[in-house]
mmCIF file of C-alpha atoms and ligand atoms in Angstrom:
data_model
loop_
_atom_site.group_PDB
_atom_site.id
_atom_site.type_symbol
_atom_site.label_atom_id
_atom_site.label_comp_id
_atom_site.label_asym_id
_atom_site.label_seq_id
_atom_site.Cartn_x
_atom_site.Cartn_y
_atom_site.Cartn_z
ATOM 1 C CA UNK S 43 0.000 0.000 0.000
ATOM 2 C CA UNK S 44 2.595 2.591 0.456
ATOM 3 C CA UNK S 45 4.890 1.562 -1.966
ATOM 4 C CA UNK S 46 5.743 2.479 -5.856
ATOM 5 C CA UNK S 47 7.669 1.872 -8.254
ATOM 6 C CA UNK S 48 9.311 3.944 -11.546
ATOM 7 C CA UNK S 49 11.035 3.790 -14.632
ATOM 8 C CA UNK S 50 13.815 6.143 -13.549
ATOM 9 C CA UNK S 51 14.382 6.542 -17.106
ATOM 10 C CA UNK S 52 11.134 7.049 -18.474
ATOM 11 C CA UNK S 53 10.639 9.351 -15.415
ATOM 12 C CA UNK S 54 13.695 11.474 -15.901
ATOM 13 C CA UNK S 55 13.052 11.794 -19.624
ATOM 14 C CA UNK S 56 9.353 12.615 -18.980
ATOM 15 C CA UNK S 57 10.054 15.134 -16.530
ATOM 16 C CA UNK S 58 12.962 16.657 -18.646
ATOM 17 C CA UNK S 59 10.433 16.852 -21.654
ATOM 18 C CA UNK S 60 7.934 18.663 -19.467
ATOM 19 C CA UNK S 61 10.675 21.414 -18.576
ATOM 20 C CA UNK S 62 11.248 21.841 -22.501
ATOM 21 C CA UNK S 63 7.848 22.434 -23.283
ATOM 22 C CA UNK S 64 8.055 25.235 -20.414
ATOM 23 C CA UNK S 65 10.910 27.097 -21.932
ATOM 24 C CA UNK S 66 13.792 24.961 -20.086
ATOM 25 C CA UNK S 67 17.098 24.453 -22.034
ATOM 26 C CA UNK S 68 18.476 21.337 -21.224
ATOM 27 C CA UNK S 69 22.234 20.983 -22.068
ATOM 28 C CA UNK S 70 23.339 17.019 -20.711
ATOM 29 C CA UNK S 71 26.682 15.327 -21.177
ATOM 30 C CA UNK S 72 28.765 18.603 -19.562
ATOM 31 C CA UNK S 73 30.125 19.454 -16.883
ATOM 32 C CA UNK S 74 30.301 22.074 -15.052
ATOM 33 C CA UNK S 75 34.162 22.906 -14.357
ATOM 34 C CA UNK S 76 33.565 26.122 -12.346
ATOM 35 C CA UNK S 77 31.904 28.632 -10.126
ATOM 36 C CA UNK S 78 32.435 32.208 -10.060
ATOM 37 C CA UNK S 79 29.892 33.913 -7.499
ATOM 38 C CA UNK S 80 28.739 37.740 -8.444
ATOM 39 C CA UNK S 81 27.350 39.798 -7.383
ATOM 40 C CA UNK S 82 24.167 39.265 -8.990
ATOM 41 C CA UNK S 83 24.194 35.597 -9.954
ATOM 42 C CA UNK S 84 26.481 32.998 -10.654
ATOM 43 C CA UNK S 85 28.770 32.453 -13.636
ATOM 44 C CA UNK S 86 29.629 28.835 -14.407
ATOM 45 C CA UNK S 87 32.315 27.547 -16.792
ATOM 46 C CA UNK S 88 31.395 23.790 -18.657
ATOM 47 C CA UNK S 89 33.566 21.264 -20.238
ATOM 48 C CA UNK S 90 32.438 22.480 -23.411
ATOM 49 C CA UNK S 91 34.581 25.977 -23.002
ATOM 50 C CA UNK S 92 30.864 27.521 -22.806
ATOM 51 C CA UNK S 93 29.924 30.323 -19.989
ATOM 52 C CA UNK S 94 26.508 30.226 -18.687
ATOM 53 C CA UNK S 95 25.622 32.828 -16.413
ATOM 54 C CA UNK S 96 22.355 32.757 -13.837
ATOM 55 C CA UNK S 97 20.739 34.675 -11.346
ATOM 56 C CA UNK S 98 20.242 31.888 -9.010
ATOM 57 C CA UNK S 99 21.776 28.316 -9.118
ATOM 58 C CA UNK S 100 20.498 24.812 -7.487
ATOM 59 C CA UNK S 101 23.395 22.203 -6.827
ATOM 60 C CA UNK S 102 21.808 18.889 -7.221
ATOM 61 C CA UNK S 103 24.779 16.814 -8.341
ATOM 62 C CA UNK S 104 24.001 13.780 -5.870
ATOM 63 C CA UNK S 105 27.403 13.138 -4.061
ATOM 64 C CA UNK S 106 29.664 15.188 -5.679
ATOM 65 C CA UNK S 107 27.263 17.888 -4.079
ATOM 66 C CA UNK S 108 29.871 18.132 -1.054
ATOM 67 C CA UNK S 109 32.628 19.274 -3.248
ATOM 68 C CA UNK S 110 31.094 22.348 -3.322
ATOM 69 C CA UNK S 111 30.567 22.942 -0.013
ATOM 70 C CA UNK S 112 33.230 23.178 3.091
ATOM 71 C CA UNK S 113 31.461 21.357 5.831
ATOM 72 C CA UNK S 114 31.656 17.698 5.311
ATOM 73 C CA UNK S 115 27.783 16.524 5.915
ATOM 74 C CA UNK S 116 27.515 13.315 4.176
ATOM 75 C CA UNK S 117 29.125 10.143 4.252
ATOM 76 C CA UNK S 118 29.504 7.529 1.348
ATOM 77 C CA UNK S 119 28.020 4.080 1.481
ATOM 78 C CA UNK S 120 28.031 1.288 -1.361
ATOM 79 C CA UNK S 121 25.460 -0.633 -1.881
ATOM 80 C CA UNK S 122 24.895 -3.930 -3.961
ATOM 81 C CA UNK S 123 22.136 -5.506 -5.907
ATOM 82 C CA UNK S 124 21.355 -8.942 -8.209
ATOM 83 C CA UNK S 125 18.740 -9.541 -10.158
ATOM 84 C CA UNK S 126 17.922 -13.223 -11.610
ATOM 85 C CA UNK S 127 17.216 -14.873 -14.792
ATOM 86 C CA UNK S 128 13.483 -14.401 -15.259
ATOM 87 C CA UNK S 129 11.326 -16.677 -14.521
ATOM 88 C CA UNK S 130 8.531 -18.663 -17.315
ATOM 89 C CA UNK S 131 5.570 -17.049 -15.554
ATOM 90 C CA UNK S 132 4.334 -13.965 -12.887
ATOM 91 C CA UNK S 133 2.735 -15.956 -10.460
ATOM 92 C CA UNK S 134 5.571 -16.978 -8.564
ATOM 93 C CA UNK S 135 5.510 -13.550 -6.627
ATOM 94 C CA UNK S 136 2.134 -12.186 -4.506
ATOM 95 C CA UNK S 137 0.776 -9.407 -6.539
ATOM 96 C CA UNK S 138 3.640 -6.772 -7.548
ATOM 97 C CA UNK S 139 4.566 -6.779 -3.544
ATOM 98 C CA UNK S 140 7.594 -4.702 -2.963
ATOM 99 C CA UNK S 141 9.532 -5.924 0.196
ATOM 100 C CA UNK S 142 11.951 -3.502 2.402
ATOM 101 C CA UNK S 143 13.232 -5.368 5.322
ATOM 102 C CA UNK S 144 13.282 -2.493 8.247
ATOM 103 C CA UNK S 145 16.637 -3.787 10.285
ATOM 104 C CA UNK S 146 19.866 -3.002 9.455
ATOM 105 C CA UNK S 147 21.454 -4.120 7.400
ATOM 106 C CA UNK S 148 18.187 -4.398 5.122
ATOM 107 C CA UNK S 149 17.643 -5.947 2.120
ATOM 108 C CA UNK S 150 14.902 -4.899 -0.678
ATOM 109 C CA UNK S 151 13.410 -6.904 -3.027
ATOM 110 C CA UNK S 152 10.784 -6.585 -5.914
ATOM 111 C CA UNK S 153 10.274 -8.427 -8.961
ATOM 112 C CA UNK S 154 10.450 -6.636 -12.504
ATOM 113 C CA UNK S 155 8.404 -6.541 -16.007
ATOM 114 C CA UNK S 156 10.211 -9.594 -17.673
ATOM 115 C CA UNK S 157 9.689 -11.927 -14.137
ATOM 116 C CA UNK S 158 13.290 -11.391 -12.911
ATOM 117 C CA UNK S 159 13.777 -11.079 -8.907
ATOM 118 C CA UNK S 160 15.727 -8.056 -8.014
ATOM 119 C CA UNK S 161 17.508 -7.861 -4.548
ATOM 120 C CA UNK S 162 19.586 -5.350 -2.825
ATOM 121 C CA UNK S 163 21.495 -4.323 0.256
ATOM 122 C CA UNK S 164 24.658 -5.524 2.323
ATOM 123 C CA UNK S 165 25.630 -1.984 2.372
ATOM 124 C CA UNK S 166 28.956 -0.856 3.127
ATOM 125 C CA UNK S 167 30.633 1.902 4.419
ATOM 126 C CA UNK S 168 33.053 3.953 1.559
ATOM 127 C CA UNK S 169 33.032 4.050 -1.898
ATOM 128 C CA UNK S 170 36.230 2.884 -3.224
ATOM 129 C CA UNK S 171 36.082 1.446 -6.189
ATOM 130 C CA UNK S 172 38.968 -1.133 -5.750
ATOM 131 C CA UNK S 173 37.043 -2.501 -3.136
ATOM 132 C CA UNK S 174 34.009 -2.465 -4.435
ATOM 133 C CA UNK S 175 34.564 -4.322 -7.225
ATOM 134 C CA UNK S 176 36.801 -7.019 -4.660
ATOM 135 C CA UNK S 177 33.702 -7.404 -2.593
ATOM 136 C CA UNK S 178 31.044 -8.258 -5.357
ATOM 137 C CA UNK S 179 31.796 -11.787 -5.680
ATOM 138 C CA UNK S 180 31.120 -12.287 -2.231
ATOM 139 C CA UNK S 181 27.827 -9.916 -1.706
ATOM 140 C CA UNK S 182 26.408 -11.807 -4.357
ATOM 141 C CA UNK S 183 26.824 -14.495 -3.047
ATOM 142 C CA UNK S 184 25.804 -13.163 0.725
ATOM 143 C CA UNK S 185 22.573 -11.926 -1.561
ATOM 144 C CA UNK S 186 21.641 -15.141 -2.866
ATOM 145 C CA UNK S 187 21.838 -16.796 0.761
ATOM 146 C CA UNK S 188 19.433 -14.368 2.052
ATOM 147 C CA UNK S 189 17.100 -14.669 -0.643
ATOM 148 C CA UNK S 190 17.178 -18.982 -0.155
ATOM 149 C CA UNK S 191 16.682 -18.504 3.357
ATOM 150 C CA UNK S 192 13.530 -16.314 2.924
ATOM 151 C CA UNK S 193 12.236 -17.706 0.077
ATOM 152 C CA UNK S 194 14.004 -21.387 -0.466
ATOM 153 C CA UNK S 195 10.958 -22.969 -2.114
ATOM 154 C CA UNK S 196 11.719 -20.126 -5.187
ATOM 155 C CA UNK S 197 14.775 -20.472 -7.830
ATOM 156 C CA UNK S 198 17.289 -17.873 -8.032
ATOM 157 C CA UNK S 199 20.010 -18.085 -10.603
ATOM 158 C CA UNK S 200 22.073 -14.825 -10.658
ATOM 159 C CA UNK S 201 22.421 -12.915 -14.101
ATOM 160 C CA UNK S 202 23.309 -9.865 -12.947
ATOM 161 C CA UNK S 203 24.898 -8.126 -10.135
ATOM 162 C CA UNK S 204 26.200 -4.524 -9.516
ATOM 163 C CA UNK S 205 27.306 -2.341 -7.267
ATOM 164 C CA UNK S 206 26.432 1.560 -6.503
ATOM 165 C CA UNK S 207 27.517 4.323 -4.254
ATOM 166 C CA UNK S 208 24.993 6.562 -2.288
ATOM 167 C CA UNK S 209 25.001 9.424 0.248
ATOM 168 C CA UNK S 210 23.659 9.400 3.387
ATOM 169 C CA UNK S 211 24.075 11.993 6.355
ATOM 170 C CA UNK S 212 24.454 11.905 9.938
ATOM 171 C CA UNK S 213 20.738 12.149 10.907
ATOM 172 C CA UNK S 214 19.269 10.166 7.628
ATOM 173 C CA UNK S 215 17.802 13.710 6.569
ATOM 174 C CA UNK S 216 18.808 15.392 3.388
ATOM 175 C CA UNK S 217 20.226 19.065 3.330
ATOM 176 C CA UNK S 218 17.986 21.259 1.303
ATOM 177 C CA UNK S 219 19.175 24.830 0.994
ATOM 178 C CA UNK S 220 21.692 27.586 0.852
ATOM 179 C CA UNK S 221 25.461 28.239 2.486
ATOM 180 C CA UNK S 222 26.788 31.626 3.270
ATOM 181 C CA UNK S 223 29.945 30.489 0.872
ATOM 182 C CA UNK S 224 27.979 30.348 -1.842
ATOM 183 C CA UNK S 225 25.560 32.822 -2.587
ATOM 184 C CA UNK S 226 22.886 32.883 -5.006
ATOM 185 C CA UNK S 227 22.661 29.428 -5.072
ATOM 186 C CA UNK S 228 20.667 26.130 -3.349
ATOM 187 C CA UNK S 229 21.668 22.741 -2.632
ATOM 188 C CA UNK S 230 19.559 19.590 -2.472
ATOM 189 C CA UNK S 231 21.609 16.784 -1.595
ATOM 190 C CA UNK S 232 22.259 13.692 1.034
ATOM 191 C CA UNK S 233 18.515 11.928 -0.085
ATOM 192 C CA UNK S 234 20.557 8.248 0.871
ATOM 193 C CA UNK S 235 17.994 5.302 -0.044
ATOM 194 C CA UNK S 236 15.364 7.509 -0.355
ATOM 195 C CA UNK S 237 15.588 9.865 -3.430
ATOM 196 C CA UNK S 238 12.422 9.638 -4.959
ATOM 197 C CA UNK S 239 10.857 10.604 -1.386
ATOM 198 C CA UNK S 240 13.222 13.462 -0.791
ATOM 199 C CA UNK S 241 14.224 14.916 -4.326
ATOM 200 C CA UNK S 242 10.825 15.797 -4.501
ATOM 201 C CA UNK S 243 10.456 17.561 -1.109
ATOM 202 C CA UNK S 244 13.903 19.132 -2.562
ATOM 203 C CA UNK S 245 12.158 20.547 -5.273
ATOM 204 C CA UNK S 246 9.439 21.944 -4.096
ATOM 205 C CA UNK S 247 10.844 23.635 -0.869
ATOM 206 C CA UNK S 248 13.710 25.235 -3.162
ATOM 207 C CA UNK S 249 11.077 26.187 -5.368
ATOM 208 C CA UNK S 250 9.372 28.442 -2.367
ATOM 209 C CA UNK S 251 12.646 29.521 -1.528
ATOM 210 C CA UNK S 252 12.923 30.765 -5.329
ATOM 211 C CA UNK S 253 9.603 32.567 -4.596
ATOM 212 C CA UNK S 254 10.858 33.942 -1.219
ATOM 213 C CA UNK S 255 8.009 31.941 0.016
ATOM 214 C CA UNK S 256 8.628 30.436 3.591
ATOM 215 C CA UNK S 257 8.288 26.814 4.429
ATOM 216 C CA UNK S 258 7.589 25.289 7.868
ATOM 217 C CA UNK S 259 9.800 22.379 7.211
ATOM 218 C CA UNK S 260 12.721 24.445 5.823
ATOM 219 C CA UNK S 261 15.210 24.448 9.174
ATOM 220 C CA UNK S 262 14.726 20.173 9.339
ATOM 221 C CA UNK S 263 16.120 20.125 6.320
ATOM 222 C CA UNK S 264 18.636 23.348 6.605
ATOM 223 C CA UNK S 265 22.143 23.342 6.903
ATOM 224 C CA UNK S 266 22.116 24.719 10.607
ATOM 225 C CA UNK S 267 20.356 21.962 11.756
HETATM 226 C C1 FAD Z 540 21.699 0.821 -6.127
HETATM 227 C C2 FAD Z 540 20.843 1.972 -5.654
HETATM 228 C C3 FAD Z 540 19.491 1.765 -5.459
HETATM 229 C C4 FAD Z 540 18.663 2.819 -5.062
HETATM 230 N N1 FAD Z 540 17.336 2.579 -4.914
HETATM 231 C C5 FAD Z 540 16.505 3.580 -4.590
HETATM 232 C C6 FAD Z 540 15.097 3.362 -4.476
HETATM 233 O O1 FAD Z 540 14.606 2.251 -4.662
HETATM 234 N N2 FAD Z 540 14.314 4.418 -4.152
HETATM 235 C C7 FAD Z 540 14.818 5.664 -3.938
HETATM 236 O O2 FAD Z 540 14.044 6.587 -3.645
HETATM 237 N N3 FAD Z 540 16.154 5.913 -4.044
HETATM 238 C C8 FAD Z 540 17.005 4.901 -4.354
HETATM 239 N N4 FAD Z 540 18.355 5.130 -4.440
HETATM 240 C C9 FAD Z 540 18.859 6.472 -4.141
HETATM 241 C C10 FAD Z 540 18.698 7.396 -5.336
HETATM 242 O O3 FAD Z 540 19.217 6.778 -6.488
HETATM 243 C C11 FAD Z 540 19.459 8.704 -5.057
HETATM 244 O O4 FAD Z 540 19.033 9.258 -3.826
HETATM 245 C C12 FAD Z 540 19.189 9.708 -6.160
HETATM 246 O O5 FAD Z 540 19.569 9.201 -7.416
HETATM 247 C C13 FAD Z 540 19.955 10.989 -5.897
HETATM 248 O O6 FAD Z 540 19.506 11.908 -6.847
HETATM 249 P P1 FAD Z 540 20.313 13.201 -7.183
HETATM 250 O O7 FAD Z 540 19.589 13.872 -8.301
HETATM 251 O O8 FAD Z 540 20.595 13.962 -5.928
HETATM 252 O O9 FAD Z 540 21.732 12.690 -7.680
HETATM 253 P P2 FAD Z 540 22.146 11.766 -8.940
HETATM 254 O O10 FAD Z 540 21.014 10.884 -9.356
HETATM 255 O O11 FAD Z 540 23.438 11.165 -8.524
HETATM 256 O O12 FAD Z 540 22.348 12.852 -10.068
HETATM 257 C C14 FAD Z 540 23.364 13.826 -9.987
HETATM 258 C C15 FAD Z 540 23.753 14.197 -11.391
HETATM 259 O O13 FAD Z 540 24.633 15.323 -11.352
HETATM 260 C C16 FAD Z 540 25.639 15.122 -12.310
HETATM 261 N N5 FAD Z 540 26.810 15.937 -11.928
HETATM 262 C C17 FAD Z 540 27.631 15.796 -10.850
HETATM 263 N N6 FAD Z 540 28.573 16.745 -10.848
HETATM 264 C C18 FAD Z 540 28.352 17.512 -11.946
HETATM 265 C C19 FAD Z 540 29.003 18.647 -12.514
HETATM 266 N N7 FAD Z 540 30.064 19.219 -11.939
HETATM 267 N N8 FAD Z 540 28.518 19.159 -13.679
HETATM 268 C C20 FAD Z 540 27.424 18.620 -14.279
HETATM 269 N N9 FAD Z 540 26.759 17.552 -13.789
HETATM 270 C C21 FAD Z 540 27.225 17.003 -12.648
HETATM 271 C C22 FAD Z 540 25.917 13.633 -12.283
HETATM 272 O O14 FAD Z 540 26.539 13.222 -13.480
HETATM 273 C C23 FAD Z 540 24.498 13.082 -12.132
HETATM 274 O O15 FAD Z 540 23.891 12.895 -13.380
HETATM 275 C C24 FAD Z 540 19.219 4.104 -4.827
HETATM 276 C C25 FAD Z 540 20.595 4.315 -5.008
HETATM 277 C C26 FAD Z 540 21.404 3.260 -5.414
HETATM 278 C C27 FAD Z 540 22.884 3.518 -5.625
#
């Protein structure tokens, strides 16, 4: 009941279309190399040698957000996932039931559109990529395990497993919101497992901050909490 699911990439490209038809330029594959703050808005410098200057400027860059900003508020955690080969029919699962075990660590599971089990979790702390890619072997395999013991009258032959990085913070809030270093411009970062939740609280609290509106939930999310 209060779960969903997305095509993040149906989403994204939905939502990006919907900007377009509003008068949005959208400009992917560059980065921005720099950050010049002015007095009236923010200059920034791309990898394309282009200059694109602003009056205001939202930092939503996941976890390279803290690059940009001096106090360290997030820490890095990786995360893994497998999905199986799909299976001949959907009535193996109940319904389209999403699962999200509440301990730590957790583990998530769902099924997707072509009958595959997917299954996540066995988090660690860090994000180096060395070790990372050292430790996959064995999270799959720590994956699979988990998955027989819950389920062990299902099948579950691996086809593909992965690893990812995400950013959490100390009190499993995001930050939302603006630093005296940098003015002119708002950050929306630190969402950890939970971006869909919190990149849309993100977006509409920096859009009332846009409007000078206030919101009552602004100093949870601020970075003077
Ligand atoms: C394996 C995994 C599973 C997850 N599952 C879920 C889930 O089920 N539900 C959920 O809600 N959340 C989930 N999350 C968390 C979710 O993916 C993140 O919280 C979310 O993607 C963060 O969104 P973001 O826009 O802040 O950052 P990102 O999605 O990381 O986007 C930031 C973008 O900024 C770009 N960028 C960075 N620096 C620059 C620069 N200098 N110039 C230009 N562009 C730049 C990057 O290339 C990137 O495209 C999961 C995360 C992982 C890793």
């Amino acid at each position: 009941e209060d779960g969903a699911e997305a095509d993040a990439y149906r989403i994204t490209h939905l939502l990006l279309a919907a900007c377009i038809k509003m008068g949005a330029t959208v400009i992917d594959n560059t980065e921005v190399l720099d950050i010049l703050h002015k007095k009236n808005g923010v200059e920034l410098t791309t990898s394309t040698g282009c200059t694109v200057k602003a009056k205001k400027l939202v930092i939503a860059c996941g976890y390279e957000s803290q690059r940009y900003i001096p106090k360290q508020v997030q820490q890095l955690q990786t995360t893994f996932a497998i999905v199986s080969e799909p299976h001949k029919t959907k009535d193996f699962w109940y319904k389209n039931a999403l699962i999200w075990e509440t301990r730590k660590p957790y583990l998530y599971l769902r099924t997707t559109d072509d009958n595959r089990i997917l299954l996540g979790g066995k988090d660690v702390q860090g994000s180096d990529p060395d070790r990372r890619n050292h430790l996959l072997p064995r999270k799959t395999k720590d994956l699979e395990k988990s998955f027989c013991d819950l389920f062990p009258s299902l099948s579950f032959k691996t086809d593909f497993e992965w690893a990812g990085t995400f950013a959490s913070t100390k009190d499993g809030l995001p930050y939302i919101g603006s630093i005296p270093e940098r003015p002119h411009t708002y950050f929306a970062l630190g969402f950890g497992g939970n971006g869909i939740t919190f990149s849309m609280i993100a977006a509409t609290m920096i859009r009332e901050m846009l409007e000078k509106k206030k919101n009552a939930d602004s100093d949870i999310f601020s970075f003077n909490r």
